[in-house]
CSV table of C-alpha atoms and ligand atoms in Angstrom, one decimal:
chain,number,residue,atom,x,y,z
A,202,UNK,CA,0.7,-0.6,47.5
A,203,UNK,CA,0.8,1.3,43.9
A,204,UNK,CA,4.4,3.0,43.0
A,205,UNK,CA,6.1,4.6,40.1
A,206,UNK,CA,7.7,1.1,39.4
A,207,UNK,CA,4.0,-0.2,38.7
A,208,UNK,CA,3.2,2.9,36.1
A,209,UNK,CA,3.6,1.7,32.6
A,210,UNK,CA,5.4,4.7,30.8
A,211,UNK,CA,4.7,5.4,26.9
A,212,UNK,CA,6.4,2.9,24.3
A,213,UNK,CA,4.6,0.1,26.5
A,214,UNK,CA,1.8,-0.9,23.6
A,215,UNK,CA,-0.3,-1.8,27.0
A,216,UNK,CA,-1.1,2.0,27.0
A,217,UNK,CA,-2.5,1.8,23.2
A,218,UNK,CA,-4.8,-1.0,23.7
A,219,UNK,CA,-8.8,-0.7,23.9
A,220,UNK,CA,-9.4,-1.9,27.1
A,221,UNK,CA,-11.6,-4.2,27.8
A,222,UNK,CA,-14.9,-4.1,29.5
A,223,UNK,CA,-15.4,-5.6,33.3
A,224,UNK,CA,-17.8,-8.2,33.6
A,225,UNK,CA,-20.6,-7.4,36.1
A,226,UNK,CA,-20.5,-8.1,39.0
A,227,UNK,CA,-16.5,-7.1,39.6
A,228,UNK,CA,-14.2,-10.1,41.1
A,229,UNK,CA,-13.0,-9.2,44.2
A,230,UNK,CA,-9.8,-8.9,42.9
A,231,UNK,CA,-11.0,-6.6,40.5
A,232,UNK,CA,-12.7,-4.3,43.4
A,233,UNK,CA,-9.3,-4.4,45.1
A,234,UNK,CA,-7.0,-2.9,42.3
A,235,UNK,CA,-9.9,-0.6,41.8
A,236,UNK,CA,-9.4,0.2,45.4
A,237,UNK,CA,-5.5,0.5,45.3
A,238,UNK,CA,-5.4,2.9,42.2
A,239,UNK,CA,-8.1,5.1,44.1
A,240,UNK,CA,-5.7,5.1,47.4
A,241,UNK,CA,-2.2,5.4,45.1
A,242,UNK,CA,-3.8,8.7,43.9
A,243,UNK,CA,-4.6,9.9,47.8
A,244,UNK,CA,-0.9,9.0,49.2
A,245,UNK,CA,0.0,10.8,45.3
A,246,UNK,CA,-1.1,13.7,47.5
A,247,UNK,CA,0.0,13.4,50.7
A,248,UNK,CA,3.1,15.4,51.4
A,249,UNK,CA,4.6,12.6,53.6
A,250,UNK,CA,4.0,9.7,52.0
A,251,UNK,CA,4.9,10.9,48.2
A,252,UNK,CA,8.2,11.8,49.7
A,253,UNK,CA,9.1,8.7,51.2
A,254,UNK,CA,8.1,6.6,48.5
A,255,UNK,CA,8.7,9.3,45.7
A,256,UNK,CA,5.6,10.0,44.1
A,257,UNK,CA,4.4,12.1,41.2
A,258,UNK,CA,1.0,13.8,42.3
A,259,UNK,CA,-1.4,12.5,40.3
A,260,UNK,CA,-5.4,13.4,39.7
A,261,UNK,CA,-6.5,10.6,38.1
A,262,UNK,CA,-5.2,6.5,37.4
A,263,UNK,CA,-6.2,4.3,34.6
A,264,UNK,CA,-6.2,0.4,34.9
A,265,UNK,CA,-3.9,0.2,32.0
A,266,UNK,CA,-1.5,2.3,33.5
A,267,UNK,CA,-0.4,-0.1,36.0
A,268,UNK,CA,-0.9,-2.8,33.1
A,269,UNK,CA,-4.7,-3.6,33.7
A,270,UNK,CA,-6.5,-3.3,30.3
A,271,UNK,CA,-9.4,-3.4,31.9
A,272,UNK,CA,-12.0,-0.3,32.2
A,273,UNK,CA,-11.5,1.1,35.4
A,274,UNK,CA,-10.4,4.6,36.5
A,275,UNK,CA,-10.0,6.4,39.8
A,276,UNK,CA,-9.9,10.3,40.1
A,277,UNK,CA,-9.1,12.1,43.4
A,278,UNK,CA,-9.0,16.1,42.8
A,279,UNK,CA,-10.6,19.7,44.0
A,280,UNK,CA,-11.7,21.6,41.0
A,281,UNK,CA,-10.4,25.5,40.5
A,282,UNK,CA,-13.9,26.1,42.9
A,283,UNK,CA,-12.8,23.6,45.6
A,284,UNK,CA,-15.4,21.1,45.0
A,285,UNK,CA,-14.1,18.0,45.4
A,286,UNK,CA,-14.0,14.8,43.4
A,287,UNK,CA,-13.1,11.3,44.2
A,288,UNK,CA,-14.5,8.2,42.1
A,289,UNK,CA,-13.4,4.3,41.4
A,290,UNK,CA,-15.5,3.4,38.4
A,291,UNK,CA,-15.9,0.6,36.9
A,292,UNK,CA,-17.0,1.0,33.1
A,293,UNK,CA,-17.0,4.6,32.6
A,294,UNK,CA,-18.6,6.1,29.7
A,295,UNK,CA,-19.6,10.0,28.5
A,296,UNK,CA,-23.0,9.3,27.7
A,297,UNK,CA,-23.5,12.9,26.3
A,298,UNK,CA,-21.4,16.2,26.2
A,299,UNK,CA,-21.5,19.6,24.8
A,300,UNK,CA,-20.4,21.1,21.5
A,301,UNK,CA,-18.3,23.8,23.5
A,302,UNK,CA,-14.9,22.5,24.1
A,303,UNK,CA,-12.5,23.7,26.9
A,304,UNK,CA,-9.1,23.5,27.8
A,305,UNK,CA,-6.3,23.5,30.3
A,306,UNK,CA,-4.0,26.9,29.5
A,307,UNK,CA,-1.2,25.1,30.9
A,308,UNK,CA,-1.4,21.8,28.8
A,309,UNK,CA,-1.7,18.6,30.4
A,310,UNK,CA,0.8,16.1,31.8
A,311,UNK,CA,0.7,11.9,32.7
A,312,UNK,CA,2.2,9.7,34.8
A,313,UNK,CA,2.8,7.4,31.9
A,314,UNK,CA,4.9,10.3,30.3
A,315,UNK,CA,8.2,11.2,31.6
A,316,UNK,CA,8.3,14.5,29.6
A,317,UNK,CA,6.7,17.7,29.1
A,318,UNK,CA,4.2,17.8,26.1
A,319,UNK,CA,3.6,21.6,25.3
A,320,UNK,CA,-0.2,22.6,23.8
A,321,UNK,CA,-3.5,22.9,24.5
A,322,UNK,CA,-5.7,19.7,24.7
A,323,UNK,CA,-9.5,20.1,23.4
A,324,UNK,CA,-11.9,18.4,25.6
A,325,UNK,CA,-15.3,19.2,25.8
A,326,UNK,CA,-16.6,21.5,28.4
A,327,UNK,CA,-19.4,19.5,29.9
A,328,UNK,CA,-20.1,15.5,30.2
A,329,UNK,CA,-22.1,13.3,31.7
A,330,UNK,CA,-20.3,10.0,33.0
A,331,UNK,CA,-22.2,6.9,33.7
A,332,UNK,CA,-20.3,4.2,35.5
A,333,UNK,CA,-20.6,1.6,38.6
A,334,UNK,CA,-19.0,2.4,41.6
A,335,UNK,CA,-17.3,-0.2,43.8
A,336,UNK,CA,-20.2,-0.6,45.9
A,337,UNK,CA,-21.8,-2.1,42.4
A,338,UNK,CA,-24.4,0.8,42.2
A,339,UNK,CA,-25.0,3.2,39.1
A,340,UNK,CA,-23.1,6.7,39.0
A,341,UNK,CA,-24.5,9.3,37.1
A,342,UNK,CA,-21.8,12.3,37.2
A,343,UNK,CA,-22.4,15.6,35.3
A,344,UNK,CA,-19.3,17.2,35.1
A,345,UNK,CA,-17.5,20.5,33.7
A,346,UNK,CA,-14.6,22.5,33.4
A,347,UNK,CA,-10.9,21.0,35.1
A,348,UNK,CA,-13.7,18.1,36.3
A,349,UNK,CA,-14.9,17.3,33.1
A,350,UNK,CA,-10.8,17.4,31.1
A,351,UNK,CA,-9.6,15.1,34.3
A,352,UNK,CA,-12.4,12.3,33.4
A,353,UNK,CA,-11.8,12.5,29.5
A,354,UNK,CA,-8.3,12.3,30.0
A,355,UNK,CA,-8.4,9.3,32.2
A,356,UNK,CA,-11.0,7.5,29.7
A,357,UNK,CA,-9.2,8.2,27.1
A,358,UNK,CA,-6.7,5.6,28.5
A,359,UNK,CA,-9.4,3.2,28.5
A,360,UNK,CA,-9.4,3.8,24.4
A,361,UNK,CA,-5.7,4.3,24.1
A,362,UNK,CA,-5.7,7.7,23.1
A,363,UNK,CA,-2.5,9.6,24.8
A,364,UNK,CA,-3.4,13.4,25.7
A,365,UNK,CA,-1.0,14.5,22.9
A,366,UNK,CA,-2.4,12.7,20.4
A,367,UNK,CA,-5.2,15.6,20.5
A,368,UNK,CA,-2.5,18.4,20.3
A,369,UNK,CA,-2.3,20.7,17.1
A,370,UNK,CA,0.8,19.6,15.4
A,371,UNK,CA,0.9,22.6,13.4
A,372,UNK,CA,0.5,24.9,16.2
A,373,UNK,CA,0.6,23.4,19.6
A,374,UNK,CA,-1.0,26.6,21.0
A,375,UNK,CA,-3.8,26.9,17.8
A,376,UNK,CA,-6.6,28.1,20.5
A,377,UNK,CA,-9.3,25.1,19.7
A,378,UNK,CA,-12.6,26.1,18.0
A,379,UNK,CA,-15.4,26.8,20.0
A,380,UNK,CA,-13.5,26.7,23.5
A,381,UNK,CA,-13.1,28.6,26.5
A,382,UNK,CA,-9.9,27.8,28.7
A,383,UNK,CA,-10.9,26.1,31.9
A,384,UNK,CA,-8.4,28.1,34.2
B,596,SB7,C1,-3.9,17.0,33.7
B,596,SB7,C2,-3.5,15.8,34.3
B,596,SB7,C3,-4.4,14.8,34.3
B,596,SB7,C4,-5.6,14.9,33.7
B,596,SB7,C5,-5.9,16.1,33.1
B,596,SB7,C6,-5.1,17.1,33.1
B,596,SB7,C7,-4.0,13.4,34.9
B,596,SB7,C8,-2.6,13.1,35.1
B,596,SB7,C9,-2.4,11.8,35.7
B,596,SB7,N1,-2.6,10.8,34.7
B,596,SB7,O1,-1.6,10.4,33.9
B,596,SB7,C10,-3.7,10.0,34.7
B,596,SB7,O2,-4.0,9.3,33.6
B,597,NI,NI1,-2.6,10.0,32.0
Protein backbone atom coordinates (compact mmCIF):
# COMPACT_ATOMS: atom_id res chain seq x y z
CA UNK A 1 0.00 0.00 0.00
CA UNK A 2 1.13 3.73 -1.11
CA UNK A 3 1.77 6.29 1.95
CA UNK A 4 3.21 9.68 2.53
CA UNK A 5 6.52 7.94 3.42
CA UNK A 6 6.66 6.66 -0.35
CA UNK A 7 5.93 10.50 -1.82
CA UNK A 8 9.11 11.96 -2.87
CA UNK A 9 8.89 15.71 -1.63
CA UNK A 10 10.74 18.54 -3.78
CA UNK A 11 14.72 18.77 -3.40
CA UNK A 12 14.54 14.96 -4.46
CA UNK A 13 16.16 15.61 -8.24
CA UNK A 14 13.83 12.29 -8.94
CA UNK A 15 11.01 14.85 -9.29
CA UNK A 16 13.12 16.95 -12.08
CA UNK A 17 13.89 14.07 -14.23
CA UNK A 18 12.27 13.36 -17.84
CA UNK A 19 10.74 10.22 -17.25
CA UNK A 20 11.13 7.66 -19.21
CA UNK A 21 8.82 5.96 -21.59
CA UNK A 22 7.19 2.34 -20.71
CA UNK A 23 7.94 -0.29 -23.05
CA UNK A 24 4.82 -1.88 -24.55
CA UNK A 25 3.45 -4.27 -23.39
CA UNK A 26 3.75 -3.12 -19.38
CA UNK A 27 5.57 -5.84 -17.03
CA UNK A 28 3.32 -6.91 -14.64
CA UNK A 29 5.10 -5.24 -12.19
CA UNK A 30 4.68 -2.21 -13.95
CA UNK A 31 0.63 -2.82 -14.19
CA UNK A 32 0.81 -3.28 -10.40
CA UNK A 33 2.34 0.08 -9.30
CA UNK A 34 0.09 1.54 -11.93
CA UNK A 35 -2.63 -0.10 -9.96
CA UNK A 36 -1.36 0.94 -6.49
CA UNK A 37 -0.96 4.77 -7.31
CA UNK A 38 -4.61 4.50 -8.81
CA UNK A 39 -5.96 2.93 -5.40
CA UNK A 40 -3.41 5.35 -3.02
CA UNK A 41 -5.51 8.16 -4.68
CA UNK A 42 -9.08 6.35 -3.78
CA UNK A 43 -8.11 5.56 0.04
CA UNK A 44 -6.52 9.59 -0.41
CA UNK A 45 -10.27 10.03 -0.31
CA UNK A 46 -11.77 7.95 1.88
CA UNK A 47 -12.53 9.63 5.20
CA UNK A 48 -11.58 6.39 7.16
CA UNK A 49 -8.75 5.24 5.66
CA UNK A 50 -6.80 8.77 5.18
CA UNK A 51 -7.23 9.18 8.90
CA UNK A 52 -5.79 6.06 9.94
CA UNK A 53 -2.95 6.05 7.85
CA UNK A 54 -2.78 10.02 7.57
CA UNK A 55 -3.26 10.87 4.13
CA UNK A 56 -3.23 14.05 2.12
CA UNK A 57 -6.20 13.97 -0.41
CA UNK A 58 -4.83 13.79 -3.55
CA UNK A 59 -6.47 14.06 -7.30
CA UNK A 60 -3.94 12.84 -9.23
CA UNK A 61 -0.23 10.60 -8.71
CA UNK A 62 2.78 10.51 -10.83
CA UNK A 63 5.21 7.48 -11.05
CA UNK A 64 8.04 9.71 -10.13
CA UNK A 65 6.46 10.80 -7.16
CA UNK A 66 6.84 7.62 -5.44
CA UNK A 67 10.40 7.44 -7.23
CA UNK A 68 9.14 5.68 -10.57
CA UNK A 69 10.63 7.76 -13.52
CA UNK A 70 8.63 6.10 -15.56
CA UNK A 71 5.46 7.56 -17.50
CA UNK A 72 2.61 6.60 -15.67
CA UNK A 73 -0.18 8.69 -13.95
CA UNK A 74 -3.36 7.91 -12.18
CA UNK A 75 -6.17 10.64 -11.59
CA UNK A 76 -9.24 9.93 -9.42
CA UNK A 77 -11.49 13.25 -9.24
CA UNK A 78 -15.28 14.80 -9.92
CA UNK A 79 -15.06 17.86 -11.88
CA UNK A 80 -16.90 21.31 -10.55
CA UNK A 81 -20.08 19.50 -12.80
CA UNK A 82 -19.76 16.17 -10.97
CA UNK A 83 -18.56 14.19 -13.77
CA UNK A 84 -16.28 11.86 -12.70
CA UNK A 85 -12.81 10.90 -13.71
CA UNK A 86 -10.62 8.03 -12.89
CA UNK A 87 -7.62 6.82 -15.26
CA UNK A 88 -4.11 4.65 -14.85
CA UNK A 89 -2.24 5.51 -18.03
CA UNK A 90 0.43 4.40 -19.25
CA UNK A 91 2.24 6.90 -21.68
CA UNK A 92 0.14 9.84 -21.55
CA UNK A 93 0.46 12.57 -23.99
CA UNK A 94 -1.67 16.00 -25.02
CA UNK A 95 -1.90 15.31 -28.52
CA UNK A 96 -3.55 18.68 -29.20
CA UNK A 97 -4.99 21.60 -27.01
CA UNK A 98 -6.46 24.99 -27.27
CA UNK A 99 -4.93 28.46 -27.42
CA UNK A 100 -7.36 29.52 -24.51
CA UNK A 101 -5.70 28.98 -21.25
CA UNK A 102 -7.54 28.42 -17.87
CA UNK A 103 -6.78 28.43 -14.49
CA UNK A 104 -7.44 27.35 -10.88
CA UNK A 105 -8.47 30.81 -8.79
CA UNK A 106 -7.22 29.19 -5.86
CA UNK A 107 -3.74 28.09 -7.14
CA UNK A 108 -2.68 24.69 -7.06
CA UNK A 109 -1.00 22.40 -4.49
CA UNK A 110 1.19 18.74 -4.53
CA UNK A 111 1.79 16.10 -2.62
CA UNK A 112 5.52 16.45 -3.36
CA UNK A 113 5.25 20.00 -1.79
CA UNK A 114 4.94 20.51 1.79
CA UNK A 115 4.03 24.24 1.43
CA UNK A 116 1.69 26.58 0.08
CA UNK A 117 2.76 28.06 -3.37
CA UNK A 118 0.46 31.26 -3.88
CA UNK A 119 -0.55 32.21 -7.85
CA UNK A 120 -2.32 31.33 -10.63
CA UNK A 121 -1.06 28.34 -12.83
CA UNK A 122 -1.72 28.72 -16.81
CA UNK A 123 -2.89 25.59 -18.26
CA UNK A 124 -4.73 25.31 -21.25
CA UNK A 125 -8.42 25.09 -21.25
CA UNK A 126 -8.96 22.03 -23.41
CA UNK A 127 -6.70 18.75 -24.28
CA UNK A 128 -6.88 15.75 -25.71
CA UNK A 129 -4.85 12.86 -23.96
CA UNK A 130 -3.85 9.78 -25.68
CA UNK A 131 -2.60 6.98 -23.46
CA UNK A 132 -2.93 2.99 -22.81
CA UNK A 133 -4.91 2.02 -20.11
CA UNK A 134 -3.95 -1.03 -17.89
CA UNK A 135 -6.05 -3.24 -19.75
CA UNK A 136 -3.33 -2.42 -22.73
CA UNK A 137 -6.05 -0.67 -24.90
CA UNK A 138 -5.81 3.01 -26.48
CA UNK A 139 -7.53 6.00 -24.41
CA UNK A 140 -8.51 8.88 -26.26
CA UNK A 141 -9.73 11.52 -23.45
CA UNK A 142 -10.85 15.03 -24.44
CA UNK A 143 -10.76 17.00 -21.51
CA UNK A 144 -11.56 20.67 -20.14
CA UNK A 145 -11.71 22.93 -17.37
CA UNK A 146 -10.46 21.43 -13.44
CA UNK A 147 -10.27 18.00 -15.86
CA UNK A 148 -8.05 19.20 -18.28
CA UNK A 149 -5.40 21.42 -15.21
CA UNK A 150 -5.54 17.96 -13.14
CA UNK A 151 -4.04 15.91 -16.29
CA UNK A 152 -1.42 18.75 -17.24
CA UNK A 153 -0.34 18.95 -13.83
CA UNK A 154 0.19 15.39 -13.36
CA UNK A 155 2.12 15.12 -16.91
CA UNK A 156 3.98 17.74 -16.19
CA UNK A 157 5.68 15.39 -13.56
CA UNK A 158 6.40 13.12 -16.26
CA UNK A 159 8.64 16.16 -17.77
CA UNK A 160 9.77 17.47 -14.45
CA UNK A 161 8.14 20.65 -14.51
CA UNK A 162 6.80 21.58 -10.78
CA UNK A 163 3.35 23.57 -10.89
CA UNK A 164 5.28 26.68 -9.66
CA UNK A 165 7.60 26.78 -12.15
CA UNK A 166 4.65 28.18 -14.39
CA UNK A 167 3.81 30.94 -11.77
CA UNK A 168 4.39 34.71 -12.53
CA UNK A 169 7.26 35.72 -10.54
CA UNK A 170 6.61 39.20 -10.93
CA UNK A 171 3.05 38.90 -10.01
CA UNK A 172 1.90 35.68 -8.74
CA UNK A 173 -1.67 36.76 -9.38
CA UNK A 174 -0.76 38.52 -13.17
CA UNK A 175 -4.30 37.07 -14.56
CA UNK A 176 -2.71 34.87 -17.62
CA UNK A 177 -3.36 36.00 -21.17
CA UNK A 178 -6.09 34.65 -22.93
CA UNK A 179 -7.66 32.68 -19.89
CA UNK A 180 -10.78 32.17 -18.12
CA UNK A 181 -10.59 30.80 -14.41
CA UNK A 182 -11.83 27.25 -14.31
CA UNK A 183 -13.88 27.73 -10.92
C1 LIG B 1 -4.44 20.94 -7.94
C2 LIG B 1 -3.92 19.75 -7.47
C3 LIG B 1 -3.50 18.78 -8.37
C4 LIG B 1 -3.61 19.03 -9.71
C5 LIG B 1 -4.13 20.21 -10.16
C6 LIG B 1 -4.56 21.16 -9.28
C7 LIG B 1 -2.92 17.45 -7.94
C8 LIG B 1 -2.34 17.42 -6.58
C9 LIG B 1 -1.71 16.08 -6.28
N1 LIG B 1 -0.48 15.96 -6.94
O1 LIG B 1 0.63 16.40 -6.39
C10 LIG B 1 -0.35 15.16 -8.06
O2 LIG B 1 0.79 15.36 -8.77
NI1 LIG C 1 1.82 17.16 -8.04
Amino acid sequence: MITMDHIIREGDTVLREVADVVSLPPSEEEKSILKDMLQFLKNSQDEQIAKEYNLRAGVGLAAPQINVSKRMLAVHFEDFNGKQYSHALFNPKIVSHSVEKTYLSTGEGCLSVDREVPGYVPRYARITVKGIGLDGYEVKLRLKGFAAIVFQHEIDHLNGIMFYDHINKVNPFQEPENATPAD
